[in-house]
Amino acid sequence: SAVISQKPSRDICQRGTSLTIQCQVDSQVTMMFWYRQQPGQSLTLIATANQGSEATYESGFVIDKFPISRPNLTFSTLTVSNMSPEDSSIYLCSALPYSSGEEDEQFFGPGTRLTVL
Amino acid sequence: LAKTTQPISMDSYEGQEVNITCSHNNIATNDYITWYQQFPSQGPRFIIQGYKTKVTNEVASLFIPADRKSSTLSLPRVSLSDTAVYYCLVVSYSGAGSYQLTFGKGTKLSVIP
């Protein structure tokens, strides 16, 4: 299993600014992911955070807007750049302890609620 | 990329069995089906995962027919604390740590006393 914490838990930001969200896992994990969830909606995968290499982004998400770092096996950051009110959402980090395709239990952080004014 | 469809909402009385079905018509051969539970202001929590036939754990069962185009999450004897949103997720793993993760829109289950 894995316990995941995120910082900050919530923030209110001005348009045009950037916010970096931190994700810390209590154990080494193979895979880490970043999701976005609009209130009352489902989860949309933003990217896979790869340790030691560039993140893999899903269609509709680009590195300039959502730069991601993963310096080691327990930590990742997501930056929401040049924010607009449309970026207001909940951002969730998740981790997969194993990468075998057979034990795909993702553990999720509590989320970061972002409001852009 | 597998697309999933599930009912938007369901109501059930306490003590009843609840079955939530998810359709994933274009599921690929190596894809897995996973179900998550989410309470308000929390991240999703893993419930169960399966590839085919039936899987059972201490909290739920997952039924997957032979064609794998759908799956049914079964919650036995629900209680008020089972009121949550339940998500179906098709996991595509292509090796070397490459995943495609497609969440359904979620089913809001309301358990009534």
mmCIF file of N, CA, C and O in Angstrom, chain B residues 10-21 54-57 59-63 72-79 82 86 109-112:
data_model
loop_
_atom_site.group_PDB
_atom_site.id
_atom_site.type_symbol
_atom_site.label_atom_id
_atom_site.label_comp_id
_atom_site.label_asym_id
_atom_site.label_seq_id
_atom_site.Cartn_x
_atom_site.Cartn_y
_atom_site.Cartn_z
ATOM 1 N N MET B 10 -27.941 5.677 -8.760
ATOM 2 C CA MET B 10 -28.742 4.541 -8.315
ATOM 3 C C MET B 10 -29.134 4.791 -6.867
ATOM 4 O O MET B 10 -28.365 5.393 -6.107
ATOM 5 N N ASP B 11 -30.305 4.304 -6.498
ATOM 6 C CA ASP B 11 -30.748 4.348 -5.110
ATOM 7 C C ASP B 11 -30.942 2.926 -4.622
ATOM 8 O O ASP B 11 -31.344 2.041 -5.376
ATOM 9 N N SER B 12 -30.679 2.714 -3.335
ATOM 10 C CA SER B 12 -30.884 1.394 -2.757
ATOM 11 C C SER B 12 -31.209 1.550 -1.280
ATOM 12 O O SER B 12 -30.750 2.487 -0.626
ATOM 13 N N TYR B 13 -31.983 0.598 -0.753
ATOM 14 C CA TYR B 13 -32.242 0.569 0.673
ATOM 15 C C TYR B 13 -31.113 -0.180 1.380
ATOM 16 O O TYR B 13 -30.446 -1.046 0.804
ATOM 17 N N GLU B 14 -30.934 0.173 2.623
ATOM 18 C CA GLU B 14 -29.942 -0.525 3.434
ATOM 19 C C GLU B 14 -30.193 -2.025 3.432
ATOM 20 O O GLU B 14 -31.332 -2.479 3.469
ATOM 21 N N GLY B 15 -29.123 -2.804 3.420
ATOM 22 C CA GLY B 15 -29.254 -4.248 3.506
ATOM 23 C C GLY B 15 -29.449 -4.942 2.183
ATOM 24 O O GLY B 15 -29.352 -6.168 2.093
ATOM 25 N N GLN B 16 -29.714 -4.170 1.130
ATOM 26 C CA GLN B 16 -29.920 -4.784 -0.179
ATOM 27 C C GLN B 16 -28.596 -4.976 -0.911
ATOM 28 O O GLN B 16 -27.591 -4.338 -0.587
ATOM 29 N N GLU B 17 -28.621 -5.846 -1.890
ATOM 30 C CA GLU B 17 -27.475 -6.013 -2.777
ATOM 31 C C GLU B 17 -27.593 -5.010 -3.912
ATOM 32 O O GLU B 17 -28.671 -4.815 -4.468
ATOM 33 N N VAL B 18 -26.486 -4.382 -4.261
ATOM 34 C CA VAL B 18 -26.486 -3.397 -5.327
ATOM 35 C C VAL B 18 -25.560 -3.870 -6.449
ATOM 36 O O VAL B 18 -24.429 -4.290 -6.187
ATOM 37 N N ASN B 19 -26.054 -3.782 -7.659
ATOM 38 C CA ASN B 19 -25.263 -4.147 -8.831
ATOM 39 C C ASN B 19 -25.129 -2.941 -9.756
ATOM 40 O O ASN B 19 -26.133 -2.377 -10.177
ATOM 41 N N ILE B 20 -23.916 -2.562 -10.047
ATOM 42 C CA ILE B 20 -23.651 -1.436 -10.942
ATOM 43 C C ILE B 20 -22.916 -1.976 -12.161
ATOM 44 O O ILE B 20 -21.855 -2.590 -12.033
ATOM 45 N N THR B 21 -23.492 -1.721 -13.325
ATOM 46 C CA THR B 21 -22.901 -2.252 -14.556
ATOM 47 C C THR B 21 -22.198 -1.164 -15.343
ATOM 48 O O THR B 21 -22.666 -0.033 -15.435
ATOM 49 N N LYS B 54 -15.199 -14.082 -12.609
ATOM 50 C CA LYS B 54 -15.648 -13.475 -11.373
ATOM 51 C C LYS B 54 -14.489 -13.325 -10.401
ATOM 52 O O LYS B 54 -13.657 -14.210 -10.257
ATOM 53 N N VAL B 55 -14.483 -12.179 -9.750
ATOM 54 C CA VAL B 55 -13.499 -11.911 -8.707
ATOM 55 C C VAL B 55 -14.253 -11.472 -7.459
ATOM 56 O O VAL B 55 -15.219 -10.715 -7.554
ATOM 57 N N THR B 56 -13.843 -11.954 -6.318
ATOM 58 C CA THR B 56 -14.500 -11.578 -5.063
ATOM 59 C C THR B 56 -13.445 -11.225 -4.029
ATOM 60 O O THR B 56 -12.423 -11.913 -3.927
ATOM 61 N N ASN B 57 -13.700 -10.150 -3.295
ATOM 62 C CA ASN B 57 -12.857 -9.858 -2.137
ATOM 63 C C ASN B 57 -13.755 -9.583 -0.945
ATOM 64 O O ASN B 57 -14.961 -9.879 -0.993
ATOM 65 N N VAL B 59 -15.046 -6.968 0.219
ATOM 66 C CA VAL B 59 -16.032 -5.902 0.146
ATOM 67 C C VAL B 59 -16.962 -5.991 -1.054
ATOM 68 O O VAL B 59 -18.044 -5.400 -1.048
ATOM 69 N N ALA B 60 -16.556 -6.679 -2.124
ATOM 70 C CA ALA B 60 -17.342 -6.658 -3.354
ATOM 71 C C ALA B 60 -17.032 -7.866 -4.219
ATOM 72 O O ALA B 60 -16.070 -8.605 -3.974
ATOM 73 N N SER B 61 -17.877 -8.018 -5.234
ATOM 74 C CA SER B 61 -17.617 -9.000 -6.291
ATOM 75 C C SER B 61 -17.656 -8.287 -7.625
ATOM 76 O O SER B 61 -18.359 -7.277 -7.788
ATOM 77 N N LEU B 62 -16.921 -8.815 -8.556
ATOM 78 C CA LEU B 62 -16.877 -8.254 -9.906
ATOM 79 C C LEU B 62 -17.155 -9.381 -10.892
ATOM 80 O O LEU B 62 -16.451 -10.396 -10.888
ATOM 81 N N PHE B 63 -18.196 -9.178 -11.700
ATOM 82 C CA PHE B 63 -18.584 -10.165 -12.684
ATOM 83 C C PHE B 63 -18.247 -9.639 -14.079
ATOM 84 O O PHE B 63 -18.661 -8.532 -14.450
ATOM 85 N N THR B 72 -19.856 -5.949 -13.990
ATOM 86 C CA THR B 72 -20.833 -5.585 -12.965
ATOM 87 C C THR B 72 -20.186 -5.650 -11.593
ATOM 88 O O THR B 72 -19.671 -6.698 -11.192
ATOM 89 N N LEU B 73 -20.228 -4.531 -10.915
ATOM 90 C CA LEU B 73 -19.764 -4.462 -9.529
ATOM 91 C C LEU B 73 -20.941 -4.813 -8.632
ATOM 92 O O LEU B 73 -22.011 -4.211 -8.742
ATOM 93 N N SER B 74 -20.745 -5.769 -7.733
ATOM 94 C CA SER B 74 -21.806 -6.175 -6.820
ATOM 95 C C SER B 74 -21.388 -5.881 -5.390
ATOM 96 O O SER B 74 -20.335 -6.343 -4.937
ATOM 97 N N LEU B 75 -22.220 -5.085 -4.718
ATOM 98 C CA LEU B 75 -21.983 -4.749 -3.318
ATOM 99 C C LEU B 75 -23.041 -5.447 -2.472
ATOM 100 O O LEU B 75 -24.230 -5.155 -2.587
ATOM 101 N N PRO B 76 -22.635 -6.392 -1.633
ATOM 102 C CA PRO B 76 -23.631 -7.127 -0.838
ATOM 103 C C PRO B 76 -24.081 -6.326 0.376
ATOM 104 O O PRO B 76 -23.272 -5.696 1.039
ATOM 105 N N ARG B 77 -25.384 -6.326 0.617
ATOM 106 C CA ARG B 77 -25.918 -5.741 1.850
ATOM 107 C C ARG B 77 -25.335 -4.353 2.140
ATOM 108 O O ARG B 77 -24.592 -4.152 3.107
ATOM 109 N N VAL B 78 -25.678 -3.406 1.315
ATOM 110 C CA VAL B 78 -25.114 -2.060 1.475
ATOM 111 C C VAL B 78 -25.608 -1.401 2.753
ATOM 112 O O VAL B 78 -26.696 -1.677 3.254
ATOM 113 N N SER B 79 -24.772 -0.492 3.253
ATOM 114 C CA SER B 79 -25.123 0.299 4.421
ATOM 115 C C SER B 79 -25.057 1.779 4.033
ATOM 116 O O SER B 79 -24.618 2.125 2.937
ATOM 117 N N ASP B 82 -21.981 3.279 2.477
ATOM 118 C CA ASP B 82 -21.633 2.949 1.088
ATOM 119 C C ASP B 82 -22.113 4.025 0.116
ATOM 120 O O ASP B 82 -21.851 3.927 -1.093
ATOM 121 N N TYR B 86 -19.169 5.637 -7.563
ATOM 122 C CA TYR B 86 -18.415 4.455 -7.948
ATOM 123 C C TYR B 86 -17.977 4.600 -9.406
ATOM 124 O O TYR B 86 -18.792 4.822 -10.298
ATOM 125 N N LEU B 109 -24.224 6.402 -5.957
ATOM 126 C CA LEU B 109 -25.079 5.478 -5.223
ATOM 127 C C LEU B 109 -25.560 6.157 -3.946
ATOM 128 O O LEU B 109 -24.745 6.639 -3.149
ATOM 129 N N SER B 110 -26.860 6.182 -3.769
ATOM 130 C CA SER B 110 -27.457 6.707 -2.542
ATOM 131 C C SER B 110 -28.126 5.562 -1.814
ATOM 132 O O SER B 110 -29.032 4.915 -2.360
ATOM 133 N N VAL B 111 -27.702 5.313 -0.586
ATOM 134 C CA VAL B 111 -28.296 4.263 0.232
ATOM 135 C C VAL B 111 -29.278 4.912 1.199
ATOM 136 O O VAL B 111 -28.937 5.854 1.930
ATOM 137 N N ILE B 112 -30.489 4.387 1.157
ATOM 138 C CA ILE B 112 -31.598 4.968 1.928
ATOM 139 C C ILE B 112 -31.875 4.107 3.149
ATOM 140 O O ILE B 112 -31.905 2.893 3.051
#
